[in-house]
Amino acid sequence: MSHDTTAPPRPGQASVIAWWAGRVLLLLLGLFVLAATSYFTFFAAPEDGGVTTLIDWALAAWSYMVGIGYLWVAVRVGANPGLRTAAFVFVIAQMVFSLIKIVWYDEMVLPVLAVDALLLGLLALGKRR
């Protein structure tokens, strides 16, 4: 009976770069989402897109949860790689939020959707631990 003492293969350099780029992008997007949500929730006038209705408040709460989730996952995913799934869930939630903004508020959020798609790609290519 032989023992296999070979170590598992290490992720490639591109995979490691994608993993860290995804984490940094999660952090930056989390800060952006929280800043934008805070502005539109508490400072913007209603005619400038400020929160006025119950639906607006629900969407603001959704946006806050996604922003906080982005920050939490970006910081904690290194200590707990199982949070990678949570990262995908938060990015998908942000993409759905963006689609709601396109339909409901007639806003142009295609750049945000593009960055979210890039983020999904980086997380998918990123190393597995």
Short mmCIF file of N, CA and C in Angstrom, two decimals:
data_model
loop_
_atom_site.label_atom_id
_atom_site.label_comp_id
_atom_site.label_asym_id
_atom_site.label_seq_id
_atom_site.Cartn_x
_atom_site.Cartn_y
_atom_site.Cartn_z
N MET A 1 0.85 -1.18 0.00
CA MET A 1 0.00 0.00 0.00
C MET A 1 0.89 1.23 0.00
N SER A 2 0.67 2.10 -0.94
CA SER A 2 1.52 3.29 -1.02
C SER A 2 0.71 4.51 -0.62
N HIS A 3 1.44 5.46 -0.11
CA HIS A 3 0.82 6.72 0.29
C HIS A 3 1.15 7.76 -0.76
N ASP A 4 0.14 8.46 -1.17
CA ASP A 4 0.35 9.53 -2.14
C ASP A 4 0.75 10.79 -1.37
N THR A 5 1.97 11.20 -1.53
CA THR A 5 2.47 12.37 -0.79
C THR A 5 2.57 13.61 -1.66
N THR A 6 2.02 13.51 -2.86
CA THR A 6 2.08 14.69 -3.72
C THR A 6 1.09 15.73 -3.23
N ALA A 7 1.56 16.94 -3.24
CA ALA A 7 0.69 18.05 -2.81
C ALA A 7 -0.29 18.37 -3.93
N PRO A 8 -1.47 18.87 -3.55
CA PRO A 8 -2.41 19.27 -4.60
C PRO A 8 -1.81 20.41 -5.43
N PRO A 9 -2.17 20.47 -6.69
CA PRO A 9 -1.59 21.52 -7.53
C PRO A 9 -1.98 22.90 -7.03
N ARG A 10 -1.02 23.79 -7.11
CA ARG A 10 -1.27 25.18 -6.69
C ARG A 10 -1.99 25.91 -7.81
N PRO A 11 -2.87 26.83 -7.44
CA PRO A 11 -3.55 27.59 -8.50
C PRO A 11 -2.55 28.40 -9.31
N GLY A 12 -2.86 28.60 -10.56
CA GLY A 12 -1.99 29.38 -11.43
C GLY A 12 -1.96 30.84 -11.03
N GLN A 13 -0.96 31.53 -11.52
CA GLN A 13 -0.81 32.96 -11.19
C GLN A 13 -2.02 33.76 -11.65
N ALA A 14 -2.55 33.45 -12.84
CA ALA A 14 -3.73 34.18 -13.33
C ALA A 14 -4.92 33.99 -12.41
N SER A 15 -5.06 32.79 -11.88
CA SER A 15 -6.16 32.49 -10.97
C SER A 15 -6.04 33.29 -9.68
N VAL A 16 -4.82 33.38 -9.16
CA VAL A 16 -4.59 34.15 -7.93
C VAL A 16 -4.87 35.64 -8.17
N ILE A 17 -4.42 36.14 -9.30
CA ILE A 17 -4.66 37.56 -9.63
C ILE A 17 -6.16 37.82 -9.77
N ALA A 18 -6.87 36.93 -10.45
CA ALA A 18 -8.32 37.10 -10.60
C ALA A 18 -9.01 37.09 -9.24
N TRP A 19 -8.57 36.20 -8.35
CA TRP A 19 -9.15 36.11 -7.00
C TRP A 19 -8.97 37.42 -6.24
N TRP A 20 -7.76 37.94 -6.23
CA TRP A 20 -7.51 39.19 -5.51
C TRP A 20 -8.17 40.39 -6.19
N ALA A 21 -8.18 40.41 -7.51
CA ALA A 21 -8.86 41.49 -8.23
C ALA A 21 -10.35 41.48 -7.91
N GLY A 22 -10.93 40.30 -7.82
CA GLY A 22 -12.34 40.19 -7.45
C GLY A 22 -12.61 40.71 -6.06
N ARG A 23 -11.72 40.39 -5.13
CA ARG A 23 -11.89 40.89 -3.75
C ARG A 23 -11.76 42.40 -3.68
N VAL A 24 -10.79 42.95 -4.39
CA VAL A 24 -10.60 44.40 -4.39
C VAL A 24 -11.81 45.08 -5.04
N LEU A 25 -12.29 44.51 -6.14
CA LEU A 25 -13.46 45.08 -6.82
C LEU A 25 -14.70 45.00 -5.92
N LEU A 26 -14.86 43.90 -5.19
CA LEU A 26 -15.96 43.80 -4.22
C LEU A 26 -15.87 44.92 -3.19
N LEU A 27 -14.69 45.16 -2.70
CA LEU A 27 -14.49 46.21 -1.70
C LEU A 27 -14.83 47.59 -2.27
N LEU A 28 -14.30 47.89 -3.46
CA LEU A 28 -14.57 49.19 -4.08
C LEU A 28 -16.05 49.38 -4.41
N LEU A 29 -16.66 48.34 -4.97
CA LEU A 29 -18.08 48.43 -5.30
C LEU A 29 -18.94 48.55 -4.04
N GLY A 30 -18.54 47.85 -2.98
CA GLY A 30 -19.28 47.96 -1.72
C GLY A 30 -19.27 49.38 -1.20
N LEU A 31 -18.11 50.02 -1.25
CA LEU A 31 -18.02 51.42 -0.81
C LEU A 31 -18.84 52.34 -1.71
N PHE A 32 -18.77 52.10 -3.03
CA PHE A 32 -19.54 52.90 -3.97
C PHE A 32 -21.05 52.75 -3.74
N VAL A 33 -21.50 51.51 -3.58
CA VAL A 33 -22.93 51.25 -3.36
C VAL A 33 -23.41 51.93 -2.08
N LEU A 34 -22.63 51.82 -1.01
CA LEU A 34 -23.05 52.45 0.26
C LEU A 34 -23.08 53.97 0.14
N ALA A 35 -22.09 54.54 -0.53
CA ALA A 35 -22.08 56.00 -0.70
C ALA A 35 -23.25 56.47 -1.56
N ALA A 36 -23.48 55.81 -2.68
CA ALA A 36 -24.58 56.21 -3.56
C ALA A 36 -25.93 56.02 -2.89
N THR A 37 -26.10 54.90 -2.20
CA THR A 37 -27.37 54.65 -1.51
C THR A 37 -27.61 55.67 -0.41
N SER A 38 -26.57 56.01 0.32
CA SER A 38 -26.71 57.01 1.37
C SER A 38 -27.10 58.36 0.79
N TYR A 39 -26.48 58.73 -0.32
CA TYR A 39 -26.81 60.01 -0.93
C TYR A 39 -28.28 60.04 -1.35
N PHE A 40 -28.70 59.03 -2.13
CA PHE A 40 -30.07 59.05 -2.65
C PHE A 40 -31.11 58.80 -1.56
N THR A 41 -30.73 58.14 -0.48
CA THR A 41 -31.69 57.87 0.59
C THR A 41 -31.87 59.08 1.50
N PHE A 42 -30.79 59.77 1.83
CA PHE A 42 -30.87 60.79 2.87
C PHE A 42 -30.64 62.23 2.40
N PHE A 43 -30.05 62.43 1.24
CA PHE A 43 -29.67 63.78 0.85
C PHE A 43 -30.32 64.28 -0.44
N ALA A 44 -30.57 63.41 -1.40
CA ALA A 44 -31.11 63.83 -2.69
C ALA A 44 -32.56 64.28 -2.56
N ALA A 45 -32.88 65.32 -3.28
CA ALA A 45 -34.27 65.80 -3.33
C ALA A 45 -35.10 64.79 -4.14
N PRO A 46 -36.38 64.71 -3.86
CA PRO A 46 -37.23 63.76 -4.60
C PRO A 46 -37.14 63.92 -6.11
N GLU A 47 -37.05 65.14 -6.60
CA GLU A 47 -36.95 65.33 -8.05
C GLU A 47 -35.59 64.90 -8.61
N ASP A 48 -34.62 64.69 -7.73
CA ASP A 48 -33.30 64.21 -8.15
C ASP A 48 -33.13 62.71 -7.90
N GLY A 49 -34.22 62.04 -7.58
CA GLY A 49 -34.15 60.59 -7.36
C GLY A 49 -34.12 60.19 -5.90
N GLY A 50 -34.40 61.12 -5.01
CA GLY A 50 -34.39 60.81 -3.58
C GLY A 50 -35.50 59.84 -3.20
N VAL A 51 -35.32 59.18 -2.10
CA VAL A 51 -36.26 58.18 -1.61
C VAL A 51 -37.52 58.88 -1.08
N THR A 52 -38.69 58.45 -1.58
CA THR A 52 -39.94 59.05 -1.12
C THR A 52 -41.02 58.01 -0.81
N THR A 53 -41.05 56.91 -1.53
CA THR A 53 -42.12 55.93 -1.36
C THR A 53 -41.64 54.72 -0.57
N LEU A 54 -42.58 53.89 -0.18
CA LEU A 54 -42.25 52.66 0.53
C LEU A 54 -41.39 51.74 -0.35
N ILE A 55 -41.69 51.71 -1.63
CA ILE A 55 -40.89 50.89 -2.56
C ILE A 55 -39.46 51.43 -2.63
N ASP A 56 -39.32 52.76 -2.65
CA ASP A 56 -37.98 53.37 -2.63
C ASP A 56 -37.21 52.94 -1.39
N TRP A 57 -37.88 52.95 -0.24
CA TRP A 57 -37.22 52.55 1.01
C TRP A 57 -36.82 51.08 0.99
N ALA A 58 -37.68 50.24 0.41
CA ALA A 58 -37.35 48.81 0.30
C ALA A 58 -36.14 48.61 -0.60
N LEU A 59 -36.09 49.33 -1.71
CA LEU A 59 -34.93 49.22 -2.61
C LEU A 59 -33.67 49.79 -1.96
N ALA A 60 -33.82 50.84 -1.16
CA ALA A 60 -32.66 51.38 -0.44
C ALA A 60 -32.14 50.35 0.56
N ALA A 61 -33.05 49.68 1.26
CA ALA A 61 -32.62 48.63 2.21
C ALA A 61 -31.91 47.50 1.46
N TRP A 62 -32.45 47.11 0.33
CA TRP A 62 -31.83 46.08 -0.51
C TRP A 62 -30.42 46.51 -0.89
N SER A 63 -30.28 47.75 -1.34
CA SER A 63 -28.98 48.25 -1.76
C SER A 63 -27.99 48.29 -0.60
N TYR A 64 -28.46 48.71 0.57
CA TYR A 64 -27.58 48.70 1.75
C TYR A 64 -27.12 47.28 2.07
N MET A 65 -28.03 46.32 1.99
CA MET A 65 -27.64 44.93 2.29
C MET A 65 -26.59 44.43 1.31
N VAL A 66 -26.76 44.76 0.04
CA VAL A 66 -25.78 44.33 -0.97
C VAL A 66 -24.43 45.01 -0.72
N GLY A 67 -24.45 46.32 -0.46
CA GLY A 67 -23.19 47.04 -0.21
C GLY A 67 -22.45 46.49 1.00
N ILE A 68 -23.16 46.27 2.08
CA ILE A 68 -22.54 45.70 3.28
C ILE A 68 -22.07 44.27 2.99
N GLY A 69 -22.87 43.53 2.23
CA GLY A 69 -22.47 42.17 1.86
C GLY A 69 -21.20 42.15 1.04
N TYR A 70 -21.07 43.08 0.09
CA TYR A 70 -19.85 43.17 -0.70
C TYR A 70 -18.64 43.39 0.21
N LEU A 71 -18.76 44.34 1.14
CA LEU A 71 -17.64 44.63 2.03
C LEU A 71 -17.31 43.43 2.92
N TRP A 72 -18.34 42.82 3.47
CA TRP A 72 -18.15 41.68 4.37
C TRP A 72 -17.45 40.54 3.65
N VAL A 73 -17.94 40.20 2.46
CA VAL A 73 -17.34 39.09 1.71
C VAL A 73 -15.92 39.44 1.28
N ALA A 74 -15.69 40.68 0.83
CA ALA A 74 -14.35 41.07 0.39
C ALA A 74 -13.33 40.91 1.49
N VAL A 75 -13.72 41.22 2.70
CA VAL A 75 -12.79 41.14 3.84
C VAL A 75 -12.68 39.71 4.36
N ARG A 76 -13.79 38.99 4.44
CA ARG A 76 -13.81 37.69 5.10
C ARG A 76 -13.56 36.50 4.19
N VAL A 77 -13.67 36.65 2.88
CA VAL A 77 -13.58 35.49 2.01
C VAL A 77 -12.19 34.84 2.06
N GLY A 78 -11.16 35.60 2.39
CA GLY A 78 -9.83 35.00 2.52
C GLY A 78 -9.75 34.06 3.71
N ALA A 79 -10.45 34.39 4.79
CA ALA A 79 -10.44 33.55 5.97
C ALA A 79 -11.42 32.38 5.84
N ASN A 80 -12.43 32.53 5.01
CA ASN A 80 -13.43 31.50 4.84
C ASN A 80 -13.81 31.41 3.37
N PRO A 81 -13.08 30.60 2.61
CA PRO A 81 -13.35 30.50 1.18
C PRO A 81 -14.77 30.04 0.86
N GLY A 82 -15.48 29.46 1.82
CA GLY A 82 -16.86 29.07 1.61
C GLY A 82 -17.76 30.27 1.32
N LEU A 83 -17.28 31.46 1.65
CA LEU A 83 -18.06 32.67 1.38
C LEU A 83 -18.06 33.04 -0.10
N ARG A 84 -17.33 32.29 -0.89
CA ARG A 84 -17.31 32.55 -2.33
C ARG A 84 -18.72 32.46 -2.90
N THR A 85 -19.50 31.50 -2.42
CA THR A 85 -20.88 31.38 -2.87
C THR A 85 -21.68 32.63 -2.48
N ALA A 86 -21.44 33.14 -1.28
CA ALA A 86 -22.12 34.37 -0.84
C ALA A 86 -21.76 35.52 -1.77
N ALA A 87 -20.51 35.58 -2.21
CA ALA A 87 -20.10 36.64 -3.13
C ALA A 87 -20.92 36.57 -4.42
N PHE A 88 -21.08 35.36 -4.95
CA PHE A 88 -21.88 35.21 -6.17
C PHE A 88 -23.33 35.65 -5.92
N VAL A 89 -23.88 35.30 -4.77
CA VAL A 89 -25.27 35.67 -4.45
C VAL A 89 -25.41 37.19 -4.37
N PHE A 90 -24.47 37.85 -3.72
CA PHE A 90 -24.53 39.31 -3.61
C PHE A 90 -24.40 39.99 -4.98
N VAL A 91 -23.53 39.46 -5.83
CA VAL A 91 -23.37 40.06 -7.16
C VAL A 91 -24.63 39.86 -7.99
N ILE A 92 -25.22 38.69 -7.93
CA ILE A 92 -26.48 38.44 -8.66
C ILE A 92 -27.57 39.35 -8.11
N ALA A 93 -27.64 39.52 -6.78
CA ALA A 93 -28.64 40.43 -6.18
C ALA A 93 -28.43 41.85 -6.69
N GLN A 94 -27.18 42.27 -6.83
CA GLN A 94 -26.90 43.61 -7.34
C GLN A 94 -27.32 43.73 -8.80
N MET A 95 -27.11 42.69 -9.56
CA MET A 95 -27.51 42.72 -10.97
C MET A 95 -29.04 42.80 -11.11
N VAL A 96 -29.75 42.06 -10.28
CA VAL A 96 -31.22 42.14 -10.29
C VAL A 96 -31.66 43.54 -9.89
N PHE A 97 -31.01 44.10 -8.87
CA PHE A 97 -31.30 45.47 -8.43
C PHE A 97 -31.10 46.45 -9.59
N SER A 98 -30.03 46.28 -10.33
CA SER A 98 -29.76 47.15 -11.48
C SER A 98 -30.85 47.02 -12.55
N LEU A 99 -31.30 45.80 -12.79
CA LEU A 99 -32.37 45.60 -13.77
C LEU A 99 -33.67 46.27 -13.31
N ILE A 100 -33.95 46.20 -12.02
CA ILE A 100 -35.13 46.89 -11.47
C ILE A 100 -35.00 48.40 -11.69
N LYS A 101 -33.79 48.92 -11.48
CA LYS A 101 -33.59 50.36 -11.68
C LYS A 101 -33.78 50.75 -13.14
N ILE A 102 -33.39 49.88 -14.05
CA ILE A 102 -33.58 50.17 -15.48
C ILE A 102 -35.07 50.21 -15.80
N VAL A 103 -35.82 49.21 -15.31
CA VAL A 103 -37.24 49.11 -15.64
C VAL A 103 -38.08 50.11 -14.86
N TRP A 104 -37.90 50.15 -13.54
CA TRP A 104 -38.76 50.95 -12.67
C TRP A 104 -38.44 52.44 -12.72
N TYR A 105 -37.14 52.76 -12.68
CA TYR A 105 -36.72 54.16 -12.59
C TYR A 105 -36.19 54.72 -13.90
N ASP A 106 -36.12 53.88 -14.94
CA ASP A 106 -35.63 54.30 -16.24
C ASP A 106 -34.22 54.91 -16.13
N GLU A 107 -33.39 54.27 -15.30
CA GLU A 107 -32.01 54.73 -15.12
C GLU A 107 -31.07 53.92 -16.00
N MET A 108 -30.00 54.54 -16.39
CA MET A 108 -28.99 53.87 -17.19
C MET A 108 -27.90 53.36 -16.25
N VAL A 109 -27.94 52.08 -15.98
CA VAL A 109 -26.97 51.48 -15.06
C VAL A 109 -26.16 50.39 -15.76
N LEU A 110 -26.05 50.48 -17.08
CA LEU A 110 -25.30 49.47 -17.82
C LEU A 110 -23.83 49.39 -17.39
N PRO A 111 -23.16 50.51 -17.06
CA PRO A 111 -21.78 50.38 -16.57
C PRO A 111 -21.70 49.54 -15.28
N VAL A 112 -22.67 49.71 -14.40
CA VAL A 112 -22.67 48.92 -13.16
C VAL A 112 -22.88 47.45 -13.49
N LEU A 113 -23.80 47.15 -14.40
CA LEU A 113 -24.01 45.76 -14.82
C LEU A 113 -22.75 45.18 -15.45
N ALA A 114 -22.04 45.97 -16.23
CA ALA A 114 -20.81 45.49 -16.86
C ALA A 114 -19.75 45.18 -15.80
N VAL A 115 -19.62 46.04 -14.80
CA VAL A 115 -18.65 45.79 -13.73
C VAL A 115 -19.06 44.56 -12.92
N ASP A 116 -20.35 44.40 -12.69
CA ASP A 116 -20.82 43.21 -11.97
C ASP A 116 -20.54 41.94 -12.78
N ALA A 117 -20.71 42.00 -14.08
CA ALA A 117 -20.40 40.85 -14.93
C ALA A 117 -18.90 40.54 -14.87
N LEU A 118 -18.07 41.58 -14.91
CA LEU A 118 -16.63 41.40 -14.75
C LEU A 118 -16.32 40.75 -13.40
N LEU A 119 -16.98 41.22 -12.37
CA LEU A 119 -16.78 40.67 -11.03
C LEU A 119 -17.15 39.19 -10.98
N LEU A 120 -18.26 38.81 -11.59
CA LEU A 120 -18.63 37.39 -11.65
C LEU A 120 -17.55 36.58 -12.35
N GLY A 121 -17.02 37.13 -13.43
CA GLY A 121 -15.95 36.44 -14.15
C GLY A 121 -14.70 36.27 -13.30
N LEU A 122 -14.32 37.33 -12.59
CA LEU A 122 -13.13 37.26 -11.75
C LEU A 122 -13.31 36.24 -10.63
N LEU A 123 -14.48 36.23 -10.03
CA LEU A 123 -14.74 35.28 -8.95
C LEU A 123 -14.76 33.86 -9.48
N ALA A 124 -15.30 33.66 -10.69
CA ALA A 124 -15.35 32.32 -11.28
C ALA A 124 -13.94 31.84 -11.65
N LEU A 125 -13.10 32.76 -12.13
CA LEU A 125 -11.73 32.38 -12.51
C LEU A 125 -10.80 32.29 -11.30
N GLY A 126 -11.20 32.95 -10.22
CA GLY A 126 -10.36 33.02 -9.05
C GLY A 126 -10.06 31.67 -8.46
N LYS A 127 -8.94 31.62 -7.76
CA LYS A 127 -8.48 30.34 -7.22
C LYS A 127 -9.47 29.77 -6.21
N ARG A 128 -9.50 28.48 -6.19
CA ARG A 128 -10.30 27.77 -5.19
C ARG A 128 -9.36 27.30 -4.10
N ARG A 129 -9.81 27.41 -2.88
CA ARG A 129 -8.94 26.99 -1.78
C ARG A 129 -9.42 25.71 -1.19
#
